[in-house]
mmCIF file of C-alpha atoms and ligand atoms in Angstrom:
data_model
loop_
_atom_site.group_PDB
_atom_site.id
_atom_site.type_symbol
_atom_site.label_atom_id
_atom_site.label_comp_id
_atom_site.label_asym_id
_atom_site.label_seq_id
_atom_site.Cartn_x
_atom_site.Cartn_y
_atom_site.Cartn_z
ATOM 1 C CA UNK A 1 -7.637 -7.260 14.820
ATOM 2 C CA UNK A 2 -4.456 -6.033 16.447
ATOM 3 C CA UNK A 3 -1.636 -4.943 14.096
ATOM 4 C CA UNK A 4 1.934 -5.548 15.265
ATOM 5 C CA UNK A 5 3.230 -2.487 13.387
ATOM 6 C CA UNK A 6 2.726 -0.310 10.323
ATOM 7 C CA UNK A 7 4.156 -2.479 7.554
ATOM 8 C CA UNK A 8 4.347 0.392 5.069
ATOM 9 C CA UNK A 9 2.937 3.726 3.997
ATOM 10 C CA UNK A 10 2.031 3.922 0.315
ATOM 11 C CA UNK A 11 2.688 7.223 -1.460
ATOM 12 C CA UNK A 12 1.325 7.920 -4.933
ATOM 13 C CA UNK A 13 3.842 9.696 -7.165
ATOM 14 C CA UNK A 14 3.829 10.816 -10.771
ATOM 15 C CA UNK A 15 7.460 9.890 -11.404
ATOM 16 C CA UNK A 16 9.111 7.048 -9.487
ATOM 17 C CA UNK A 17 12.710 8.018 -10.277
ATOM 18 C CA UNK A 18 12.215 11.643 -9.157
ATOM 19 C CA UNK A 19 10.597 10.506 -5.909
ATOM 20 C CA UNK A 20 13.360 7.927 -5.268
ATOM 21 C CA UNK A 21 15.951 10.666 -5.669
ATOM 22 C CA UNK A 22 14.132 12.787 -3.072
ATOM 23 C CA UNK A 23 14.131 10.044 -0.400
ATOM 24 C CA UNK A 24 17.734 9.054 -1.159
ATOM 25 C CA UNK A 25 19.135 12.587 -1.187
ATOM 26 C CA UNK A 26 17.144 14.299 1.525
ATOM 27 C CA UNK A 27 16.711 11.404 3.976
ATOM 28 C CA UNK A 28 19.782 9.362 3.071
ATOM 29 C CA UNK A 29 17.573 6.260 2.666
ATOM 30 C CA UNK A 30 18.430 3.508 0.183
ATOM 31 C CA UNK A 31 15.847 2.181 -2.248
ATOM 32 C CA UNK A 32 16.316 -1.608 -1.852
ATOM 33 C CA UNK A 33 13.665 -2.872 -4.275
ATOM 34 C CA UNK A 34 11.821 -1.711 -7.396
ATOM 35 C CA UNK A 35 9.025 -4.020 -8.456
ATOM 36 C CA UNK A 36 6.163 -3.906 -10.937
ATOM 37 C CA UNK A 37 2.842 -5.255 -9.656
ATOM 38 C CA UNK A 38 1.087 -5.799 -12.997
ATOM 39 C CA UNK A 39 -2.248 -6.772 -11.449
ATOM 40 C CA UNK A 40 -2.373 -3.413 -9.606
ATOM 41 C CA UNK A 41 -1.006 -1.450 -12.580
ATOM 42 C CA UNK A 42 1.808 0.056 -10.519
ATOM 43 C CA UNK A 43 5.570 0.203 -10.268
ATOM 44 C CA UNK A 44 6.722 0.319 -6.660
ATOM 45 C CA UNK A 45 9.915 1.360 -4.878
ATOM 46 C CA UNK A 46 10.701 0.475 -1.252
ATOM 47 C CA UNK A 47 12.705 2.100 1.535
ATOM 48 C CA UNK A 48 13.139 0.768 5.077
ATOM 49 C CA UNK A 49 12.580 3.210 7.926
ATOM 50 C CA UNK A 50 12.999 1.197 11.126
ATOM 51 C CA UNK A 51 10.378 -1.561 11.180
ATOM 52 C CA UNK A 52 8.227 0.322 8.664
ATOM 53 C CA UNK A 53 8.680 0.902 4.949
ATOM 54 C CA UNK A 54 7.845 3.657 2.532
ATOM 55 C CA UNK A 55 6.310 2.291 -0.692
ATOM 56 C CA UNK A 56 6.349 4.719 -3.614
ATOM 57 C CA UNK A 57 3.698 3.962 -6.236
ATOM 58 C CA UNK A 58 3.812 5.063 -9.858
ATOM 59 C CA UNK A 59 0.934 4.084 -12.109
ATOM 60 C CA UNK A 60 1.644 2.084 -15.255
ATOM 61 C CA UNK A 61 -1.843 2.625 -16.717
ATOM 62 C CA UNK A 62 -4.124 5.698 -16.899
ATOM 63 C CA UNK A 63 -7.049 3.477 -15.783
ATOM 64 C CA UNK A 64 -5.161 2.076 -12.774
ATOM 65 C CA UNK A 65 -6.139 2.948 -9.167
ATOM 66 C CA UNK A 66 -3.068 5.106 -8.536
ATOM 67 C CA UNK A 67 -3.587 7.081 -11.741
ATOM 68 C CA UNK A 68 -7.214 7.733 -10.800
ATOM 69 C CA UNK A 69 -6.148 8.734 -7.283
ATOM 70 C CA UNK A 70 -3.566 11.271 -8.539
ATOM 71 C CA UNK A 71 -6.040 12.669 -11.064
ATOM 72 C CA UNK A 72 -8.562 13.272 -8.283
ATOM 73 C CA UNK A 73 -6.408 14.215 -5.279
ATOM 74 C CA UNK A 74 -2.894 14.809 -6.609
ATOM 75 C CA UNK A 75 0.272 13.107 -5.386
ATOM 76 C CA UNK A 76 0.399 12.117 -1.703
ATOM 77 C CA UNK A 77 -0.302 9.488 0.914
ATOM 78 C CA UNK A 78 -2.320 6.778 -0.816
ATOM 79 C CA UNK A 79 -2.697 4.021 1.795
ATOM 80 C CA UNK A 80 -1.522 2.735 5.162
ATOM 81 C CA UNK A 81 -0.671 -0.947 5.546
ATOM 82 C CA UNK A 82 -0.920 -2.724 8.896
ATOM 83 C CA UNK A 83 0.873 -6.001 9.612
ATOM 84 C CA UNK A 84 -1.504 -8.559 11.116
ATOM 85 C CA UNK A 85 -1.484 -12.260 11.759
ATOM 86 C CA UNK A 86 -4.077 -14.637 10.235
ATOM 87 C CA UNK A 87 -5.158 -12.151 7.557
ATOM 88 C CA UNK A 88 -8.070 -14.283 6.278
ATOM 89 C CA UNK A 89 -9.587 -14.359 9.780
ATOM 90 C CA UNK A 90 -9.067 -10.600 10.137
ATOM 91 C CA UNK A 91 -10.971 -9.976 6.898
ATOM 92 C CA UNK A 92 -13.907 -12.021 8.196
ATOM 93 C CA UNK A 93 -13.761 -10.083 11.467
ATOM 94 C CA UNK A 94 -13.821 -6.723 9.624
ATOM 95 C CA UNK A 95 -16.703 -7.836 7.382
ATOM 96 C CA UNK A 96 -18.680 -9.012 10.404
ATOM 97 C CA UNK A 97 -18.334 -5.482 11.785
ATOM 98 C CA UNK A 98 -19.782 -3.929 8.633
ATOM 99 C CA UNK A 99 -16.539 -2.873 6.961
ATOM 100 C CA UNK A 100 -16.657 -2.943 3.160
ATOM 101 C CA UNK A 101 -13.874 -5.125 1.820
ATOM 102 C CA UNK A 102 -12.164 -4.449 -1.506
ATOM 103 C CA UNK A 103 -10.634 -7.925 -1.346
ATOM 104 C CA UNK A 104 -12.822 -10.584 0.219
ATOM 105 C CA UNK A 105 -9.862 -12.937 0.437
ATOM 106 C CA UNK A 106 -6.100 -12.316 0.594
ATOM 107 C CA UNK A 107 -4.078 -11.964 -2.586
ATOM 108 C CA UNK A 108 -0.423 -11.517 -3.433
ATOM 109 C CA UNK A 109 0.933 -7.969 -3.258
ATOM 110 C CA UNK A 110 4.393 -6.481 -3.685
ATOM 111 C CA UNK A 111 7.252 -8.373 -2.029
ATOM 112 C CA UNK A 112 5.223 -11.601 -2.104
ATOM 113 C CA UNK A 113 3.108 -10.618 0.897
ATOM 114 C CA UNK A 114 -0.483 -11.757 1.341
ATOM 115 C CA UNK A 115 -2.515 -8.558 1.383
ATOM 116 C CA UNK A 116 -6.067 -7.199 1.259
ATOM 117 C CA UNK A 117 -7.602 -3.729 1.100
ATOM 118 C CA UNK A 118 -10.492 -2.222 3.104
ATOM 119 C CA UNK A 119 -12.614 0.368 1.323
ATOM 120 C CA UNK A 120 -11.924 3.997 2.349
ATOM 121 C CA UNK A 121 -15.673 4.673 2.558
ATOM 122 C CA UNK A 122 -15.756 2.369 5.631
ATOM 123 C CA UNK A 123 -12.563 3.617 7.267
ATOM 124 C CA UNK A 124 -12.940 7.387 7.694
ATOM 125 C CA UNK A 125 -11.511 8.060 4.250
ATOM 126 C CA UNK A 126 -8.219 6.168 4.541
ATOM 127 C CA UNK A 127 -7.444 3.313 2.163
ATOM 128 C CA UNK A 128 -6.219 0.607 4.565
ATOM 129 C CA UNK A 129 -4.233 -2.434 3.539
ATOM 130 C CA UNK A 130 -3.638 -5.365 5.839
ATOM 131 C CA UNK A 131 -0.599 -7.598 5.264
ATOM 132 C CA UNK A 132 0.180 -11.001 6.690
ATOM 133 C CA UNK A 133 2.969 -10.507 9.184
ATOM 134 C CA UNK A 134 5.431 -13.313 8.568
ATOM 135 C CA UNK A 135 7.571 -12.309 11.559
ATOM 136 C CA UNK A 136 5.059 -13.178 14.260
HETATM 137 N N1 CMX B 1 -7.581 6.921 -0.305
HETATM 138 C C1 CMX B 1 -8.741 7.504 0.084
HETATM 139 N N2 CMX B 1 -9.842 7.572 -0.733
HETATM 140 C C2 CMX B 1 -9.727 7.026 -1.960
HETATM 141 C C3 CMX B 1 -8.555 6.406 -2.414
HETATM 142 C C4 CMX B 1 -7.449 6.374 -1.523
HETATM 143 N N3 CMX B 1 -6.302 5.807 -1.882
HETATM 144 N N4 CMX B 1 -8.754 5.961 -3.663
HETATM 145 C C5 CMX B 1 -10.008 6.303 -4.011
HETATM 146 N N5 CMX B 1 -10.592 6.921 -2.971
HETATM 147 C C6 CMX B 1 -11.966 7.459 -2.916
HETATM 148 C C7 CMX B 1 -12.211 8.448 -4.037
HETATM 149 O O1 CMX B 1 -11.798 9.736 -3.676
HETATM 150 C C8 CMX B 1 -13.703 8.349 -4.218
HETATM 151 O O2 CMX B 1 -14.363 9.110 -3.226
HETATM 152 P P1 CMX B 1 -15.647 10.015 -3.625
HETATM 153 O O3 CMX B 1 -16.704 9.019 -4.049
HETATM 154 O O4 CMX B 1 -15.977 10.728 -2.354
HETATM 155 O O5 CMX B 1 -15.215 10.891 -4.744
HETATM 156 C C9 CMX B 1 -14.001 6.858 -3.939
HETATM 157 O O6 CMX B 1 -12.886 6.380 -3.166
HETATM 158 C C10 CMX B 1 -14.122 6.070 -5.199
HETATM 159 O O7 CMX B 1 -12.959 6.327 -5.968
HETATM 160 P P2 CMX B 1 -12.862 6.226 -7.551
HETATM 161 O O8 CMX B 1 -11.812 7.154 -8.019
HETATM 162 O O9 CMX B 1 -14.227 6.299 -8.154
HETATM 163 O O10 CMX B 1 -12.232 4.812 -7.770
HETATM 164 P P3 CMX B 1 -12.851 3.377 -7.670
HETATM 165 O O11 CMX B 1 -14.156 3.330 -6.939
HETATM 166 O O12 CMX B 1 -12.790 2.804 -9.037
HETATM 167 O O13 CMX B 1 -11.735 2.690 -6.752
HETATM 168 C C11 CMX B 1 -10.778 1.923 -4.747
HETATM 169 C C12 CMX B 1 -11.446 3.095 -5.444
HETATM 170 C C13 CMX B 1 -10.255 2.407 -3.391
HETATM 171 C C14 CMX B 1 -11.816 0.803 -4.557
HETATM 172 C C15 CMX B 1 -9.607 1.413 -5.673
HETATM 173 O O14 CMX B 1 -8.680 2.461 -5.848
HETATM 174 C C16 CMX B 1 -8.911 0.186 -5.118
HETATM 175 O O15 CMX B 1 -9.380 -0.949 -5.298
HETATM 176 N N6 CMX B 1 -7.792 0.353 -4.411
HETATM 177 C C17 CMX B 1 -7.075 -0.770 -3.837
HETATM 178 C C18 CMX B 1 -5.994 -1.242 -4.734
HETATM 179 C C19 CMX B 1 -4.901 -0.226 -4.904
HETATM 180 O O16 CMX B 1 -5.015 0.941 -4.559
HETATM 181 N N7 CMX B 1 -3.770 -0.687 -5.453
HETATM 182 C C20 CMX B 1 -2.595 0.137 -5.676
HETATM 183 C C21 CMX B 1 -1.506 -0.171 -4.680
HETATM 184 C C22 CMX B 1 -0.990 -1.575 -4.814
HETATM 185 C C23 CMX B 1 0.090 -2.028 -3.873
HETATM 186 O O17 CMX B 1 0.378 -1.416 -2.826
HETATM 187 O O18 CMX B 1 0.690 -3.079 -4.217
#
């Protein structure tokens, strides 16, 4: 699969409002969207940086993936999302090459994008998300 660009970088934070203030004050970026993704047990905040975005992630549930991540590793970079075309085909391609999929088929993520995650155990320790690139 060949990504067109990094769609976003996900950063796990304990407090969304504090982290938003940091990016707005220090980098003069504007948070353009705050959205709860109930299925993922997170509240997200987005900033545009060129063609890429920063996605801040605050857990809404102690059993959610972001809560467990922060408990284990602390706040920090949580995942990298690549924009790809034909996401369902890309998942099949990854699986054929022995990559463990978290999502065997695409599902809806923040901002209405079709997304899927690859397991960090198969990707040198980085949680990778692929997103359908609607601009191609
Ligand atoms: N990056 C790298 N490694 C990670 C990780 C991450 N973000 N999250 C978990 N891991 C590692 C853990 O450190 C652990 O490694 P060890 O076995 O060496 O200790 C291993 O993966 C298993 O972690 P765990 O805490 O036991 O958690 P689970 O197995 O229950 O879940 C994972 C791990 C990746 C499958 C789960 O977090 C997941 O499904 N993530 C995808 C969904 C997600 O993160 N959603 C939030 C964002 C939503 C959005 O952007 O909209």
